Amino acid sequence: MTTASAISAGERAAERPAHRDGNVLRWLAAYTASMMGDNVYYLALSWAAIRAGSPAQAGVVMAVGALPRALLMLGGGVIADRLGPRRVVIGSDAVRCAAVLAVAALLWLASPGLWLLALLALVFGTVDAVFMPAVGALPARVTSRDQLARVQGMRGLAIRFASVVGAPLGGLGVALGGAAAAFGCAGLLIAVSLPLLLSVRIRDLPQGDTADTADSTPWRDLVAGLRYIRRHRVLGPLMLAIVFGDLGFVAPLNVGLALLADQRGWGASGMGWVLAGFGTGAGAASLLLAVRGRLPHAGHVAAYMILAGSVAIGALAFVPSVVAAASVAVLIGLLVGLSGALCGALLQTQTDPAYLGRVTAVGGLISLGFAPLSMPLSAAAIGAWGTGPVFVVSAAVCGLGGVVALAAPGLRRAELPR
């Protein structure tokens, strides 16, 4: 092939929409398989921990995995940017696959007890701290900048699919062969992602887009990444908006919903319908972004969606029936899901690729480290004052994210690339 024809082929590939790009679809298939493996793994881990010990001990096992993920996430972002996201994702998936399959084999042969499950959770959580920032940095190396918003929607659909299919698949594995079979299924699903990732073509960083010098240290890279976010006219206020949005959203839709369903007598099935409504709305939001590719006035739309979603969150505590609650949950899922997808797309398109691992790590730390801290506080507040006041306060906190987005000119005027 001549140089001119090679350039022409490259230009045609660049113009191809993400949902028709085989390179993007291979990445998406790998990501979906890995996420399905994650869902099966968490179900298997919780089931095995409960069977091996008390509920309190099972909670400790799950916390063992969450702690290193939160503590090491920022360092994981540095590693992703220094080594390259594909290399880190492949290495992380390989380690996770080997660890899960090794535990499956040990559980099949013997009953080692909680210590083995705690060790697995520790290894998995530590590797996740590196894996998650690298996953966030990879799309910018797989497709063109104008397709990143569409890829964000496709990624959201993959997450929904993985959660819908993964949990029942894990339950089937437990029913047929116990925790060992479920762990084996999780390891095999993660293994499927490896050859797909190896086949994905990676784009080089643009000239001058390498943020760090060759003699930089990991600590300097981390400080440079935090400074980059703080000084960026869009990313700085965007992170603050995400903080408020997650703090106001996570507690009501987790602990708060369970307590609300119990107080109203909806039961577990009623809570399931409400969660299904939320998932439906969030899936529709991801589908909209995947199909459209971009929405105009992304900053404005994200801000108003956060504000409208906060009102819906506050209203959820006052609906009279489970049917009404499920309907409101669909609206919450659509509004919050769309604002979250737009914030994710803006994060992807506004960040220089050389910083994406660290920027993604900060976003992940907010969602996985800071936001869950509100859950025990909200549960205690509901016990003292009831669901209504706590949901209203949570809605006000979430709404502050929209206020921040409207008050920051750079974020308010931010657009997705055409």
C-alpha positions as a printed Julia matrix, in Angstrom:
418×3 Matrix{Float64}:
   0.0     0.0    0.0
   1.36    3.46  -0.93
   1.74    6.27   1.57
  -1.13    8.2    0.02
  -3.5     5.22   0.15
  -2.48    4.51   3.75
  -3.28    8.09   4.7
  -6.61    7.85   2.89
  -7.45    4.63   4.74
  -6.56    6.28   8.02
  -8.78    9.26   7.25
 -11.7     6.96   6.37
 -11.2     5.1    9.66
 -11.13    8.37  11.54
 -14.42    9.44   9.9
 -16.14    6.13  10.72
 -18.68    6.43  13.58
 -17.62    4.59  16.72
 -20.49    2.09  16.57
 -19.28    1.0   13.11
 -15.58    0.96  13.95
 -14.31   -2.58  14.47
 -11.47   -1.32  16.64
 -13.91    0.39  19.03
 -16.23   -2.62  18.99
 -13.38   -4.95  19.97
 -12.54   -2.64  22.86
 -16.22   -2.49  23.85
 -16.53   -6.29  23.76
 -13.43   -6.62  25.96
 -14.76   -4.04  28.39
 -18.18   -5.7   28.55
 -16.68   -9.15  29.21
 -14.48   -7.72  31.95
 -17.39   -5.9   33.59
 -19.54   -9.04  33.47
 -16.68  -10.87  35.18
 -16.6    -8.14  37.83
 -20.32   -8.54  38.55
 -20.03  -12.32  38.85
 -16.94  -11.94  41.04
 -18.61   -9.61  43.55
 -21.65  -11.86  43.82
 -19.43  -14.92  44.32
 -17.27  -13.14  46.89
 -20.21  -11.95  48.98
 -21.88  -15.38  48.81
 -18.71  -17.25  49.74
 -17.96  -14.82  52.6
 -21.44  -15.19  54.07
 -21.24  -18.98  53.82
 -17.79  -19.05  55.47
 -18.51  -16.63  58.34
 -20.96  -14.24  59.93
 -22.58  -11.28  58.14
 -20.2    -8.95  60.01
 -17.19  -10.96  58.84
 -18.55  -10.92  55.28
 -18.77   -7.14  55.51
 -15.13   -6.98  56.57
 -14.12   -9.09  53.56
 -15.92   -6.73  51.19
 -14.37   -3.69  52.91
 -10.88   -5.2   52.53
 -11.3    -4.91  48.78
 -12.71   -1.38  48.85
  -9.97    0.13  51.01
  -6.96   -0.28  48.66
  -9.1     0.78  45.72
  -9.75    4.14  47.39
  -6.27    4.61  48.87
  -4.3     3.72  45.74
  -6.54    5.15  43.02
  -4.51    8.33  42.48
  -1.31    6.33  42.18
  -3.08    4.07  39.69
  -3.78    7.09  37.51
  -0.09    7.97  37.48
   0.81    4.41  36.45
  -1.77    4.45  33.66
  -0.35    7.67  32.22
   3.29    6.61  32.57
   3.0     3.1   31.13
   0.09    3.57  28.73
  -3.53    2.56  29.39
  -3.71   -0.55  27.18
  -0.63   -2.13  28.74
  -2.0    -1.44  32.23
  -5.49   -2.74  31.43
  -4.11   -5.96  29.91
  -1.77   -6.53  32.84
  -4.5    -5.77  35.38
  -6.99   -8.11  33.71
  -4.36  -10.86  33.57
  -3.64  -10.55  37.31
  -7.34  -10.41  38.22
  -8.09  -13.42  36.03
  -5.25  -15.48  37.53
  -6.21  -14.56  41.12
  -9.9   -15.41  40.68
  -9.21  -18.72  38.9
  -6.66  -19.69  41.57
  -9.23  -19.13  44.32
 -11.84  -21.05  42.32
  -9.45  -24.01  42.14
  -8.66  -23.85  45.87
 -12.34  -23.67  46.79
 -13.04  -26.64  44.53
 -10.36  -28.72  46.26
 -10.83  -27.57  49.86
 -12.47  -25.01  52.18
  -9.66  -22.59  53.09
 -11.9   -20.15  55.01
 -12.28  -16.39  55.18
  -8.55  -15.63  55.03
  -8.39  -16.73  51.38
 -11.41  -14.6   50.44
  -9.93  -11.59  52.25
  -6.63  -12.08  50.4
  -8.46  -12.28  47.08
 -10.43   -9.12  47.89
  -7.19   -7.33  48.79
  -5.47   -8.35  45.55
  -8.53   -7.56  43.43
  -9.04   -4.16  45.06
  -5.36   -3.24  44.7
  -5.32   -4.15  41.02
  -8.63   -2.33  40.51
  -6.95    0.87  41.71
  -4.72    0.66  38.64
  -7.27   -0.89  36.28
 -10.01    1.71  36.63
  -7.97    4.84  35.72
  -6.46    2.96  32.77
  -9.93    1.96  31.54
 -10.95    5.62  31.64
  -7.87    6.69  29.69
  -8.16    4.03  26.98
 -11.04    5.36  24.8
  -9.0     8.45  23.8
  -6.35    6.08  22.41
  -8.91    3.94  20.55
 -11.07    6.46  18.68
 -11.02   10.05  17.49
 -11.9    12.94  19.78
 -15.19   13.66  18.03
 -16.39   10.1   18.78
 -15.57   10.1   22.5
 -19.06   11.22  23.57
 -20.63    8.4   21.54
 -18.16    5.94  23.08
 -19.15    7.23  26.53
 -22.77    6.34  25.77
 -21.73    2.92  24.43
 -19.7     2.34  27.58
 -22.75    3.2   29.71
 -24.82    0.65  27.81
 -22.1    -1.94  28.36
 -22.16   -1.28  32.11
 -25.95   -1.72  32.2
 -25.76   -4.91  30.15
 -23.02   -6.32  32.37
 -25.01   -5.64  35.54
 -28.23   -7.12  34.12
 -26.56  -10.27  32.78
 -23.67  -10.67  35.21
 -25.63  -10.98  38.46
 -27.99  -13.73  37.22
 -25.02  -15.52  35.64
 -23.22  -15.45  38.98
 -26.34  -16.73  40.73
 -26.59  -19.57  38.22
 -22.96  -20.47  38.85
 -23.55  -20.56  42.61
 -26.68  -22.69  42.15
 -24.92  -25.21  39.9
 -21.49  -25.49  41.52
 -21.26  -23.19  44.52
 -18.83  -20.29  44.94
 -16.04  -22.2   43.15
 -18.09  -22.39  39.96
 -19.08  -18.74  40.18
 -15.45  -17.65  40.69
 -14.45  -19.84  37.74
 -17.1   -18.17  35.57
 -15.84  -14.72  36.62
 -12.23  -15.64  35.79
 -13.18  -16.99  32.36
 -15.18  -13.86  31.51
 -12.22  -11.66  32.44
  -9.98  -13.95  30.39
 -12.16  -13.33  27.3
 -11.16   -9.66  27.41
  -7.43  -10.37  27.03
  -7.24  -11.48  23.36
  -9.74   -8.77  22.42
  -7.59   -6.1   24.09
  -4.47   -7.41  22.38
  -6.19   -6.93  19.01
  -7.15   -3.29  19.68
  -5.08   -0.71  17.79
  -3.85    2.22  19.88
  -3.41    5.77  18.62
  -0.21    7.62  19.44
  -0.45   10.79  21.5
  -0.45   13.97  19.37
   2.86   15.79  19.04
   3.46   17.92  22.11
   0.75   16.13  24.12
   3.15   14.31  26.4
   2.72   16.14  29.67
   5.66   14.82  31.67
   9.39   14.87  31.06
  11.49   11.74  30.97
  13.17   12.48  34.3
   9.89   13.11  36.17
   9.04   11.04  39.24
   5.66    9.45  40.03
   5.11   12.0   42.8
   5.78   14.9   40.42
   3.43   13.33  37.9
   0.7    13.11  40.55
   1.18   16.72  41.62
   1.23   17.82  37.98
  -2.06   16.01  37.36
  -3.77   17.61  40.35
  -2.44   21.02  39.32
  -3.67   20.45  35.78
  -7.21   19.76  37.06
  -7.18   22.75  39.43
  -6.09   25.18  36.72
  -8.31   23.85  33.94
 -11.28   26.11  33.21
 -13.62   23.13  32.67
 -12.19   20.21  34.63
 -11.8    22.08  37.95
 -15.47   23.07  38.3
 -16.54   19.79  36.68
 -14.88   17.79  39.48
 -16.59   19.99  42.07
 -19.95   19.47  40.37
 -19.34   15.7   40.4
 -18.53   15.83  44.13
 -21.83   17.5   45.0
 -23.81   15.38  42.54
 -22.45   12.08  43.86
 -22.74   13.08  47.53
 -26.39   13.93  47.03
 -27.21   10.96  44.83
 -25.39    7.92  46.23
 -26.96    7.78  49.69
 -30.66    8.16  48.66
 -30.38    5.58  45.9
 -28.6     3.04  48.13
 -29.24    3.18  51.88
 -32.11    5.68  51.63
 -34.11    3.64  49.14
 -33.82    0.47  51.21
 -35.04    2.28  54.33
 -37.82    4.01  52.37
 -39.05    0.67  50.97
 -39.02   -0.83  54.45
 -40.96    2.07  55.99
 -43.59    2.09  53.21
 -44.02   -1.69  53.26
 -42.99   -2.09  49.63
 -40.7    -5.0   50.45
 -37.74   -6.26  48.5
 -39.8    -6.68  45.32
 -40.96   -3.07  45.47
 -37.38   -1.89  45.96
 -36.41   -4.04  42.98
 -39.01   -2.31  40.8
 -37.7     1.1   41.83
 -34.12    0.08  41.06
 -35.27   -1.34  37.73
 -36.89    2.01  36.96
 -33.67    3.82  37.7
 -31.68    1.39  35.54
 -34.15    1.85  32.68
 -33.83    5.62  32.77
 -30.04    5.53  33.0
 -29.87    3.05  30.13
 -32.06    5.31  27.99
 -29.71    8.23  28.7
 -26.68    6.19  27.61
 -28.53    5.03  24.48
 -29.39    8.62  23.58
 -25.74    9.69  23.75
 -24.59    6.57  21.88
 -27.05    7.2   19.04
 -26.71   10.98  18.8
 -22.94   11.09  19.34
 -23.13   14.59  20.82
 -25.63   16.97  22.34
 -25.3    20.72  21.76
 -24.68   23.02  24.74
 -23.37   20.09  26.78
 -22.36   22.23  29.78
 -25.74   23.93  30.0
 -27.65   20.67  29.51
 -25.61   18.84  32.16
 -26.22   21.63  34.68
 -29.98   21.72  34.13
 -30.2    17.92  34.19
 -28.44   17.89  37.58
 -30.87   20.48  38.92
 -33.93   18.67  37.58
 -32.61   15.32  38.82
 -32.1    16.76  42.31
 -35.76   17.81  42.42
 -36.79   14.29  41.41
 -34.57   12.79  44.13
 -36.27   14.94  46.76
 -39.73   13.99  45.43
 -38.99   10.26  45.68
 -39.46   10.27  49.47
 -43.03   11.6   49.17
 -44.59    9.41  46.45
 -47.58    7.37  47.71
 -47.04    4.02  45.98
 -44.41    1.75  44.54
 -45.73    2.38  41.02
 -45.27    6.12  41.45
 -41.85    5.55  43.0
 -40.77    3.42  40.04
 -41.98    6.13  37.65
 -40.04    8.81  39.51
 -37.01    6.49  39.5
 -37.18    6.27  35.7
 -37.1    10.07  35.6
 -34.18   10.19  38.06
 -32.29    7.61  36.02
 -32.86    9.57  32.8
 -31.91   12.97  34.25
 -29.01   11.89  36.45
 -27.87    9.34  33.87
 -27.79   11.96  31.12
 -25.98   14.49  33.29
 -23.49   11.83  34.36
 -22.92   10.72  30.77
 -22.39   14.33  29.65
 -20.0    14.99  32.54
 -18.08   11.84  31.59
 -18.0    12.88  27.94
 -16.77   16.37  28.84
 -14.09   14.85  31.05
 -12.95   12.65  28.15
 -12.96   15.38  25.51
 -11.61   18.28  27.61
  -8.64   16.37  29.08
  -5.33   16.08  27.23
  -4.83   12.32  26.65
  -1.51   12.43  28.54
  -3.42   13.32  31.73
  -6.5    11.1   31.29
  -5.36    8.38  33.7
  -4.87   10.86  36.53
  -8.03   12.81  35.76
 -10.05    9.58  35.65
  -8.46    8.52  38.94
  -9.64   11.71  40.65
 -13.16   11.17  39.31
 -13.09    7.56  40.46
 -11.87    8.56  43.91
 -14.82   10.93  44.24
 -17.34    8.22  43.3
 -15.74    5.28  45.12
 -13.99    7.04  48.0
 -15.86   10.18  49.04
 -19.47    9.56  48.0
 -19.93    6.23  49.89
 -18.94    8.02  53.11
 -22.36    9.69  53.02
 -24.22    6.37  53.33
 -23.75    5.65  57.06
 -24.35    9.33  57.83
 -27.59    9.3   55.83
 -28.74    6.07  57.48
 -28.22    7.61  60.92
 -29.99   10.81  59.87
 -32.98    8.86  58.53
 -33.2     7.02  61.83
 -33.32   10.35  63.65
 -35.47   12.51  61.34
 -37.09   10.21  58.79
 -36.69    9.77  55.04
 -38.37   13.01  53.91
 -35.96   15.56  55.43
 -32.89   13.51  54.54
 -33.96   13.06  50.91
 -34.63   16.81  50.66
 -31.19   17.66  52.08
 -29.57   15.12  49.74
 -31.43   16.67  46.82
 -30.16   20.13  47.83
 -26.57   18.85  47.96
 -27.0    17.24  44.53
 -28.47   20.48  43.18
 -25.34   22.34  44.23
 -23.57   20.44  41.45
 -25.86   22.09  38.94
 -25.31   25.49  40.56
 -21.54   25.04  40.29
 -21.87   24.09  36.62
 -23.94   27.18  35.85
 -21.7    29.48  37.88
 -18.46   28.43  36.14
 -18.29   30.09  32.7
 -15.88   27.52  31.25
 -18.06   24.56  32.22
 -21.34   26.31  31.43
 -20.19   27.05  27.87
 -18.42   23.76  27.3
 -19.28   21.91  24.1
 -18.65   18.39  22.89
 -16.52   18.24  19.72
 -18.31   17.86  16.41
